[in-house]
mmCIF file of C-alpha atoms in Angstrom:
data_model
loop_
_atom_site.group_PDB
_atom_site.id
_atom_site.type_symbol
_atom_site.label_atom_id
_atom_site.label_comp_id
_atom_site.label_asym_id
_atom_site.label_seq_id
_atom_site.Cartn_x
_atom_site.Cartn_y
_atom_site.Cartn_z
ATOM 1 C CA UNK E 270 104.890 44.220 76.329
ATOM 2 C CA UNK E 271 103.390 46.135 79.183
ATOM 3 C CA UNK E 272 104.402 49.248 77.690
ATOM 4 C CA UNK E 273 102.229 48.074 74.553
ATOM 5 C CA UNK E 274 99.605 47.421 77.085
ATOM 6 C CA UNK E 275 99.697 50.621 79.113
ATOM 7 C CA UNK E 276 99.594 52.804 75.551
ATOM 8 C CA UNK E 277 96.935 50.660 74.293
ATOM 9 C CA UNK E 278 94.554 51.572 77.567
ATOM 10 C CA UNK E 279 95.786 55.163 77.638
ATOM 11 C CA UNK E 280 94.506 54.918 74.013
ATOM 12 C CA UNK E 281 91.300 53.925 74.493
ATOM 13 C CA UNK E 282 90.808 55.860 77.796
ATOM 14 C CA UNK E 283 91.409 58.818 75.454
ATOM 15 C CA UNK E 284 88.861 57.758 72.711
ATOM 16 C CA UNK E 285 86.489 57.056 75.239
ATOM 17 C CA UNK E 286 86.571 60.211 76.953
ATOM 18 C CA UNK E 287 86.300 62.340 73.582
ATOM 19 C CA UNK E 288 82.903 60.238 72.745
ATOM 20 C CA UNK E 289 81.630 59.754 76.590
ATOM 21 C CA UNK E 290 82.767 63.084 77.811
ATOM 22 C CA UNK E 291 80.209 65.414 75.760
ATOM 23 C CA UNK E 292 77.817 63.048 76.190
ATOM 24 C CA UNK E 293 77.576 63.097 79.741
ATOM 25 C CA UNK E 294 77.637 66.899 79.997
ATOM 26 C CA UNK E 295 74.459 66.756 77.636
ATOM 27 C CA UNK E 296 72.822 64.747 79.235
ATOM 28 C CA UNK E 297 73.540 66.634 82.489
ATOM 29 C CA UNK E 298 72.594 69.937 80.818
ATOM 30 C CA UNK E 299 69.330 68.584 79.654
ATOM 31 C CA UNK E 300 68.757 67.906 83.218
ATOM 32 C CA UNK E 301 69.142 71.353 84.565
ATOM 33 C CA UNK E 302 65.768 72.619 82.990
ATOM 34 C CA UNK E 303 64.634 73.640 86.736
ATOM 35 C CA UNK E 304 66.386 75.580 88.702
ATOM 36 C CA UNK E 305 68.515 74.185 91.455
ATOM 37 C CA UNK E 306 67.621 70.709 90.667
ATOM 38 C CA UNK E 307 67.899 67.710 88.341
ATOM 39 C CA UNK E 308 64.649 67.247 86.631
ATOM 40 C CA UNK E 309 63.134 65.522 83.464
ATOM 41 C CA UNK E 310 60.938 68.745 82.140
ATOM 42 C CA UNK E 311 63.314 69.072 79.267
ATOM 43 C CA UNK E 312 62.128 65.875 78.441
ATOM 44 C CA UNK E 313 58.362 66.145 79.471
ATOM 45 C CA UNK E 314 58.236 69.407 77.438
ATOM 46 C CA UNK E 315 59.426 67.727 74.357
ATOM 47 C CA UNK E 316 56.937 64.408 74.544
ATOM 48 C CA UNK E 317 54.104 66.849 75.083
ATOM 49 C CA UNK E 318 54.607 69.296 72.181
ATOM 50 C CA UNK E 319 52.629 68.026 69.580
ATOM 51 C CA UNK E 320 55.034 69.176 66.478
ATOM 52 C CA UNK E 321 57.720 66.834 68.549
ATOM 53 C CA UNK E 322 54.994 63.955 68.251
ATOM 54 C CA UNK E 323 53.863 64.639 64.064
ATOM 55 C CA UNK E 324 57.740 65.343 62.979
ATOM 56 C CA UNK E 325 58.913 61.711 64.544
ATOM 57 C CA UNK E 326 55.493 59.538 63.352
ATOM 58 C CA UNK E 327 55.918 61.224 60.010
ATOM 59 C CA UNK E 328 60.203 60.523 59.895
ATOM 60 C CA UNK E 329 59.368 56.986 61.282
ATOM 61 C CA UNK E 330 56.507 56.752 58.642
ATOM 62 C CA UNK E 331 59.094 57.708 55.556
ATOM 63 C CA UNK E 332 61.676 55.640 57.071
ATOM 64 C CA UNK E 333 59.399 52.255 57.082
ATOM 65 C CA UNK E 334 58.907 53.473 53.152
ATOM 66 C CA UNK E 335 62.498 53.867 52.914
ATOM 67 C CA UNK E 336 63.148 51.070 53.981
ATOM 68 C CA UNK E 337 60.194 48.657 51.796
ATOM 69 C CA UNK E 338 61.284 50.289 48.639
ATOM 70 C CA UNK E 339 65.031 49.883 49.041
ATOM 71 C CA UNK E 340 64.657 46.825 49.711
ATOM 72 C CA UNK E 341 62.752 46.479 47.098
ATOM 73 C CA UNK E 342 65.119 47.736 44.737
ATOM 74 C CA UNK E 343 68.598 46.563 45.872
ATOM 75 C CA UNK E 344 67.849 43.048 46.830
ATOM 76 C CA UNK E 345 66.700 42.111 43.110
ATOM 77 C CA UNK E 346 69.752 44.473 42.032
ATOM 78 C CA UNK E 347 71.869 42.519 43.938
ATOM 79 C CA UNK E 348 70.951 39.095 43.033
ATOM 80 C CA UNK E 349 70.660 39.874 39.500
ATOM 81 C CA UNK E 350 74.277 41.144 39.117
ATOM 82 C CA UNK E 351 75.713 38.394 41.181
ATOM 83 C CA UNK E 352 74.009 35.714 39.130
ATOM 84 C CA UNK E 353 73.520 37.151 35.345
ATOM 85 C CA UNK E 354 76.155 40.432 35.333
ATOM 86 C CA UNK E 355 78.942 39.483 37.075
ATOM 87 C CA UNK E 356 80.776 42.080 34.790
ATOM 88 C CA UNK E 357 78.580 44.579 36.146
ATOM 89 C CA UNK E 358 79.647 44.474 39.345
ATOM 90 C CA UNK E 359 82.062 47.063 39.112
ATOM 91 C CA UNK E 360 79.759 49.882 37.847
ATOM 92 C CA UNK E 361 76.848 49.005 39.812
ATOM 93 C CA UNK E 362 79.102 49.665 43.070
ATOM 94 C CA UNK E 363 80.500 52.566 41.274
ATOM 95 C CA UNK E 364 76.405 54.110 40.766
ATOM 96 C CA UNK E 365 75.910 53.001 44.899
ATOM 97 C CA UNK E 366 78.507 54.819 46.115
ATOM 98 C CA UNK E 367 77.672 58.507 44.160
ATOM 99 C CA UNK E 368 75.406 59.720 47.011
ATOM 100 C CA UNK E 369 78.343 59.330 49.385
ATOM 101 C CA UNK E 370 80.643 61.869 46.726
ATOM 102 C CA UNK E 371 77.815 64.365 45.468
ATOM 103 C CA UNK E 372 76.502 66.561 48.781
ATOM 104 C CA UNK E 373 73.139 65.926 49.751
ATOM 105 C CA UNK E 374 72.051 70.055 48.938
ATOM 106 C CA UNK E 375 73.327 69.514 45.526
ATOM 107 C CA UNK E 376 71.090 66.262 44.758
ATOM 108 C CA UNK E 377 67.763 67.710 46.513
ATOM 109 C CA UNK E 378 68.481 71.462 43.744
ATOM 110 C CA UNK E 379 68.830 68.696 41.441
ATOM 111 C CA UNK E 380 65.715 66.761 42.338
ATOM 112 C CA UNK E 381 63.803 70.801 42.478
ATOM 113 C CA UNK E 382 64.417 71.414 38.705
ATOM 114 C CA UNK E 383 63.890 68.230 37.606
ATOM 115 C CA UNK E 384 60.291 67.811 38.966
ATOM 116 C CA UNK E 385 59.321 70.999 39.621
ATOM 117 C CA UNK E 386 55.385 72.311 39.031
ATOM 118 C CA UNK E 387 56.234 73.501 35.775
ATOM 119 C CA UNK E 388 58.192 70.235 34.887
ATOM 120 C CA UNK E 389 56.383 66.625 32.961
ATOM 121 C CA UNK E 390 56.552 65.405 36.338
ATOM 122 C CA UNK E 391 55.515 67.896 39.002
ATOM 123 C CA UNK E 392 56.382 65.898 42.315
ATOM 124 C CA UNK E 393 56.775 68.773 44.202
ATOM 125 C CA UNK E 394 53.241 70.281 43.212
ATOM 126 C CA UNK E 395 51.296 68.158 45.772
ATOM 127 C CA UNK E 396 51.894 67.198 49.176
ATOM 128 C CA UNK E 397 51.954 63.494 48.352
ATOM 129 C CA UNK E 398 53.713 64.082 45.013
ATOM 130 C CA UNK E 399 56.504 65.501 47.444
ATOM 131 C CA UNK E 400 56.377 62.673 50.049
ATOM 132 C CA UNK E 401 57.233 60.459 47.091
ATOM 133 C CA UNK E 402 60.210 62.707 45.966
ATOM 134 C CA UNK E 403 61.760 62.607 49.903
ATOM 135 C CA UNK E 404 60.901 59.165 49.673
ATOM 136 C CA UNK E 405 62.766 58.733 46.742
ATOM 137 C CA UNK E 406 65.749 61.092 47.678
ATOM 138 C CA UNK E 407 66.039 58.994 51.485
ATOM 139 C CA UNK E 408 66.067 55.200 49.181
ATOM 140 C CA UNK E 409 69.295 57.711 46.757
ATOM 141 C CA UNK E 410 70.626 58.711 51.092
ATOM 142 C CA UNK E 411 70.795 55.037 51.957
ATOM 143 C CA UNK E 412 71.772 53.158 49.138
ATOM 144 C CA UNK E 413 75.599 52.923 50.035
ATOM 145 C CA UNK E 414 74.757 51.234 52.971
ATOM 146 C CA UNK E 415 71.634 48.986 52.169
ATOM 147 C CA UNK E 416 73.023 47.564 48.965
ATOM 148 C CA UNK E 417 76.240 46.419 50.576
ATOM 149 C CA UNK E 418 75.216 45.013 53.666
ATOM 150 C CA UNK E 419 72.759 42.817 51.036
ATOM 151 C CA UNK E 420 75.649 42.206 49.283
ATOM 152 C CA UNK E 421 77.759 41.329 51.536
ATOM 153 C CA UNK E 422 74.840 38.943 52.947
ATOM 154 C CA UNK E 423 74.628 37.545 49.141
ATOM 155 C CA UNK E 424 78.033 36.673 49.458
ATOM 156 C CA UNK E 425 77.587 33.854 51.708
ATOM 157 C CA UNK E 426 75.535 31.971 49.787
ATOM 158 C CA UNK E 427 75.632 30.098 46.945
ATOM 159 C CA UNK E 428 72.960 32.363 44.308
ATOM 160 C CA UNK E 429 73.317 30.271 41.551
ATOM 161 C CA UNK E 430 72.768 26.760 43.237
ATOM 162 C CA UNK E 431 69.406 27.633 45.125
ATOM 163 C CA UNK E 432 68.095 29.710 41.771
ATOM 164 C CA UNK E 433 68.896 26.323 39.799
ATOM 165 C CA UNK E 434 67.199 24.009 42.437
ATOM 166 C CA UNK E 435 64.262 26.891 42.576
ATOM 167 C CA UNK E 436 64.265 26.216 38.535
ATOM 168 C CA UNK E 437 64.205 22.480 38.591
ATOM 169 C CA UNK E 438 61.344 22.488 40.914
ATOM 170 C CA UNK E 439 59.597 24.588 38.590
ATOM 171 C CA UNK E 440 59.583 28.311 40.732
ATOM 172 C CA UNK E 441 59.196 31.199 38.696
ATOM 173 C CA UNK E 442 61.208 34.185 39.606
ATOM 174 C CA UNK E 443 59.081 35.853 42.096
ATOM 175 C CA UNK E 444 58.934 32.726 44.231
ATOM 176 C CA UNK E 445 62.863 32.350 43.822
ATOM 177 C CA UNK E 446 63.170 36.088 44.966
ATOM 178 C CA UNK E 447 60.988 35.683 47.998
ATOM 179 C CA UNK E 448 60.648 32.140 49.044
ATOM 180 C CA UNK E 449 64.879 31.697 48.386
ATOM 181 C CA UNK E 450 66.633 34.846 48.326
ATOM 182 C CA UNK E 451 64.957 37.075 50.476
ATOM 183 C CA UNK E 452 65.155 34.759 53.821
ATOM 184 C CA UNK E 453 68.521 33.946 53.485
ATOM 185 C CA UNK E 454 69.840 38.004 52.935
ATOM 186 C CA UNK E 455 67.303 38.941 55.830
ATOM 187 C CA UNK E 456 70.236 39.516 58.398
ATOM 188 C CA UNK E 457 71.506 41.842 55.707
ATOM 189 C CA UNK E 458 68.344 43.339 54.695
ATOM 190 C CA UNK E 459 67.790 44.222 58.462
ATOM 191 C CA UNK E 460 71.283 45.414 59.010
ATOM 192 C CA UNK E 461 70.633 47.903 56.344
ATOM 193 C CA UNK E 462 67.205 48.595 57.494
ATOM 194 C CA UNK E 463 68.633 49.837 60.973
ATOM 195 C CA UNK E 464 71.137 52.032 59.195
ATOM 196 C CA UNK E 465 68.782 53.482 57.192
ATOM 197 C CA UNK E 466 65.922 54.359 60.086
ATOM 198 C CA UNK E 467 69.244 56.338 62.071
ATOM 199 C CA UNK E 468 69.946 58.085 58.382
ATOM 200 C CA UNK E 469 66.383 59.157 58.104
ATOM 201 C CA UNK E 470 65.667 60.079 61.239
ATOM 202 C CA UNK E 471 68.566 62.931 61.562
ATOM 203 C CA UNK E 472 68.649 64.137 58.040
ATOM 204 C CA UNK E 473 67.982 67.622 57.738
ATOM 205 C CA UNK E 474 68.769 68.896 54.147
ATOM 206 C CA UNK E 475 66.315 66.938 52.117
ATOM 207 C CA UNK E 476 63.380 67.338 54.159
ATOM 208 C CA UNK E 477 64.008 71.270 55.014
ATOM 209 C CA UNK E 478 64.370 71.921 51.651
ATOM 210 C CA UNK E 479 61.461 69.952 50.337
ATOM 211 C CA UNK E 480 59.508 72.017 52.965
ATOM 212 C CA UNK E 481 58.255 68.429 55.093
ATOM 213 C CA UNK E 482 57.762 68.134 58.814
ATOM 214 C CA UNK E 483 60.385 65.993 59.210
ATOM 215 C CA UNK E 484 62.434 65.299 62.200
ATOM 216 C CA UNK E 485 65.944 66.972 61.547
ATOM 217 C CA UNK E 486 64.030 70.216 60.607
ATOM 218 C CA UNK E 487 62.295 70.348 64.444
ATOM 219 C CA UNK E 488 65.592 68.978 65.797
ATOM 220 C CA UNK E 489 66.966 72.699 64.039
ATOM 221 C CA UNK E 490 64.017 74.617 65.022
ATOM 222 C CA UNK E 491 63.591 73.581 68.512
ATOM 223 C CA UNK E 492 67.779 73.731 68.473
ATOM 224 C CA UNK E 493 67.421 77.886 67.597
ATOM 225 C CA UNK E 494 64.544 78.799 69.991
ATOM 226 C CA UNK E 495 65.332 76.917 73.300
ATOM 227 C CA UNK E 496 67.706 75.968 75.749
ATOM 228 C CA UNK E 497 67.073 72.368 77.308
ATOM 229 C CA UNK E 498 64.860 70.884 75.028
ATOM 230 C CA UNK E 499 67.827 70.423 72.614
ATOM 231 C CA UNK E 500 70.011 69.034 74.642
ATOM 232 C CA UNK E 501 67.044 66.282 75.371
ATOM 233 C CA UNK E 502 66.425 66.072 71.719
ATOM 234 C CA UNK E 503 69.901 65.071 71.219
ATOM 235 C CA UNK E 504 69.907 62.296 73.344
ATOM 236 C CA UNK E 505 67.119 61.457 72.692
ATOM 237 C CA UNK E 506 68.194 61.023 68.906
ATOM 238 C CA UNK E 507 71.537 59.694 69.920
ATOM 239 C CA UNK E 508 69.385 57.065 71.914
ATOM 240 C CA UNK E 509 67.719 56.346 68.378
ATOM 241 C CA UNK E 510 71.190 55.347 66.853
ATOM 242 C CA UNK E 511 72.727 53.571 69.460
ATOM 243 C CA UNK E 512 69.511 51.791 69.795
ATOM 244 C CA UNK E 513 69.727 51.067 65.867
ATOM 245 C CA UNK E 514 73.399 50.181 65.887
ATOM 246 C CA UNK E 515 72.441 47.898 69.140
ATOM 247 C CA UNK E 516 69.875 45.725 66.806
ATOM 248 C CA UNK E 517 72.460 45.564 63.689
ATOM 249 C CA UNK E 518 75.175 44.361 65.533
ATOM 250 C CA UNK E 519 72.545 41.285 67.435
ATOM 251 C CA UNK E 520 71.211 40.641 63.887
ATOM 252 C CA UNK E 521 74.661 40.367 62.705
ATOM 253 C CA UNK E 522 75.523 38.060 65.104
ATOM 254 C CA UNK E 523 72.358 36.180 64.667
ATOM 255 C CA UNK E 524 72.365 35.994 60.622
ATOM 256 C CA UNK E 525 76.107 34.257 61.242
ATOM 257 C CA UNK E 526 74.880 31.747 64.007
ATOM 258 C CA UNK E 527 72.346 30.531 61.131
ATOM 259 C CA UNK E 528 73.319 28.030 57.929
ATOM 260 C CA UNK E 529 71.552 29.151 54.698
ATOM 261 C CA UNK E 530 68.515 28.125 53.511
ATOM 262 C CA UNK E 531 68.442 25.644 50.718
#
């Protein structure tokens, strides 16, 4: 039994170290900027360049749209398959998991020729035409991960008694979406909101490709032309996901302390 004990420690000591290990010696480096001392101007010189400031309002800005118009679209998905299309089930989670298969480079080529300036629908021949398209491409990113944490959240309730005691009372189906099914998948619409802000906030190929000042991009650019400022970049994006993986585990925790809504 100890022996069980003493590999189980030595175990995670070892996990531990391969996670904490690099991390310290980043954050360390990013420390080093002036000589002979620890200092934060890694970290002042990234909050005062101004491409640092546009690339993470505009990545926070198309992650809050992300995150609307998934929602949007899976939540209704969801609660339409569970209650009318059982049989559908299957597919649907079949469709949901193709952006975790097909590589990201190969979706964005095929998101290029298919709206294109020459194309019926020239997304990428405007700047907001193209905002849509990344838009678009981040909601086709996330949707492994939104649609099953509202799944999963659907699954602990009972869809087809609150939709008939909407119906009796005489609630049409938008007040049945959002006065009965929305409030009582919120811990799993947040858990996949937080997911999808970390996803959006390091992706690189859709956004450098689609030419926007996004945040992976200027995590690459800074990343080729300086020294400390991506090491403080790095944490400062790992502090992003941790932060994001901090709130989905309390609203996890929270959405299970609550009884649904009837």
């Amino acid at each position: 039994m100890k022996a069980q004990r003493l590999g189980a420690w030595i175990a995670i000591i070892l996990g531990a170290s391969y996670f904490v290990i690099p991390l310290i010696g980043t954050i360390e480096f990013s420390l080093r900027m002036r000589r002979g001392e620890y200092s934060f101007d890694a970290y002042q010189s990234v909050f005062s360049d101004a491409q640092f400031r546009e690339t993470f309002g505009y990545s926070m800005l198309m992650a809050l749209l992300t995150i609307i118009f998934g929602m949007l679209l899976v939540v209704p998905t969801a609660y339409w398959v569970r209650l009318r299309l059982p049989q559908m089930r299957p597919f649907v989670e079949f469709i949901t998991l193709l952006p975790l298969v097909i590589p990201a480079i190969v979706i964005v080529f095929g998101y290029l020729r298919m709206y294109n300036s020459s194309s019926y629908l020239p997304l990428t021949g405007s700047t907001t035409g193209t905002n849509v398209l990344l838009v678009f491409s981040y909601i086709t990113l996330s949707l492994p991960y939104m649609y099953r944490a509202v799944d999963t959240a659907m699954r602990a309730i009972d869809v087809r008694t609150l939709t008939e005691a909407a119906e009796s009372l005489g609630a049409r189906w938008t007040t049945i979406m959002f006065r009965c099914i929305f409030p009582n998948v919120k811990s799993g619409v947040l858990s996949g909101a937080f997911i999808t802000l970390a996803i959006v906030m390091g992706e690189f190929t859709f956004a450098a490709l689609l030419n926007r000042p996004a945040f992976g991009p200027y995590l690459q650019l800074v990343g080729a032309n300086k020294a400390y400022e991506p090491s403080a970049l790095a944490v400062i994006a790992f502090s992003i996901t941790w932060l994001s993986m901090g709130l989905l585990n309390l609203v996890s925790r929270f959405g299970k302390a609550r009884p649904a809504k009837a």
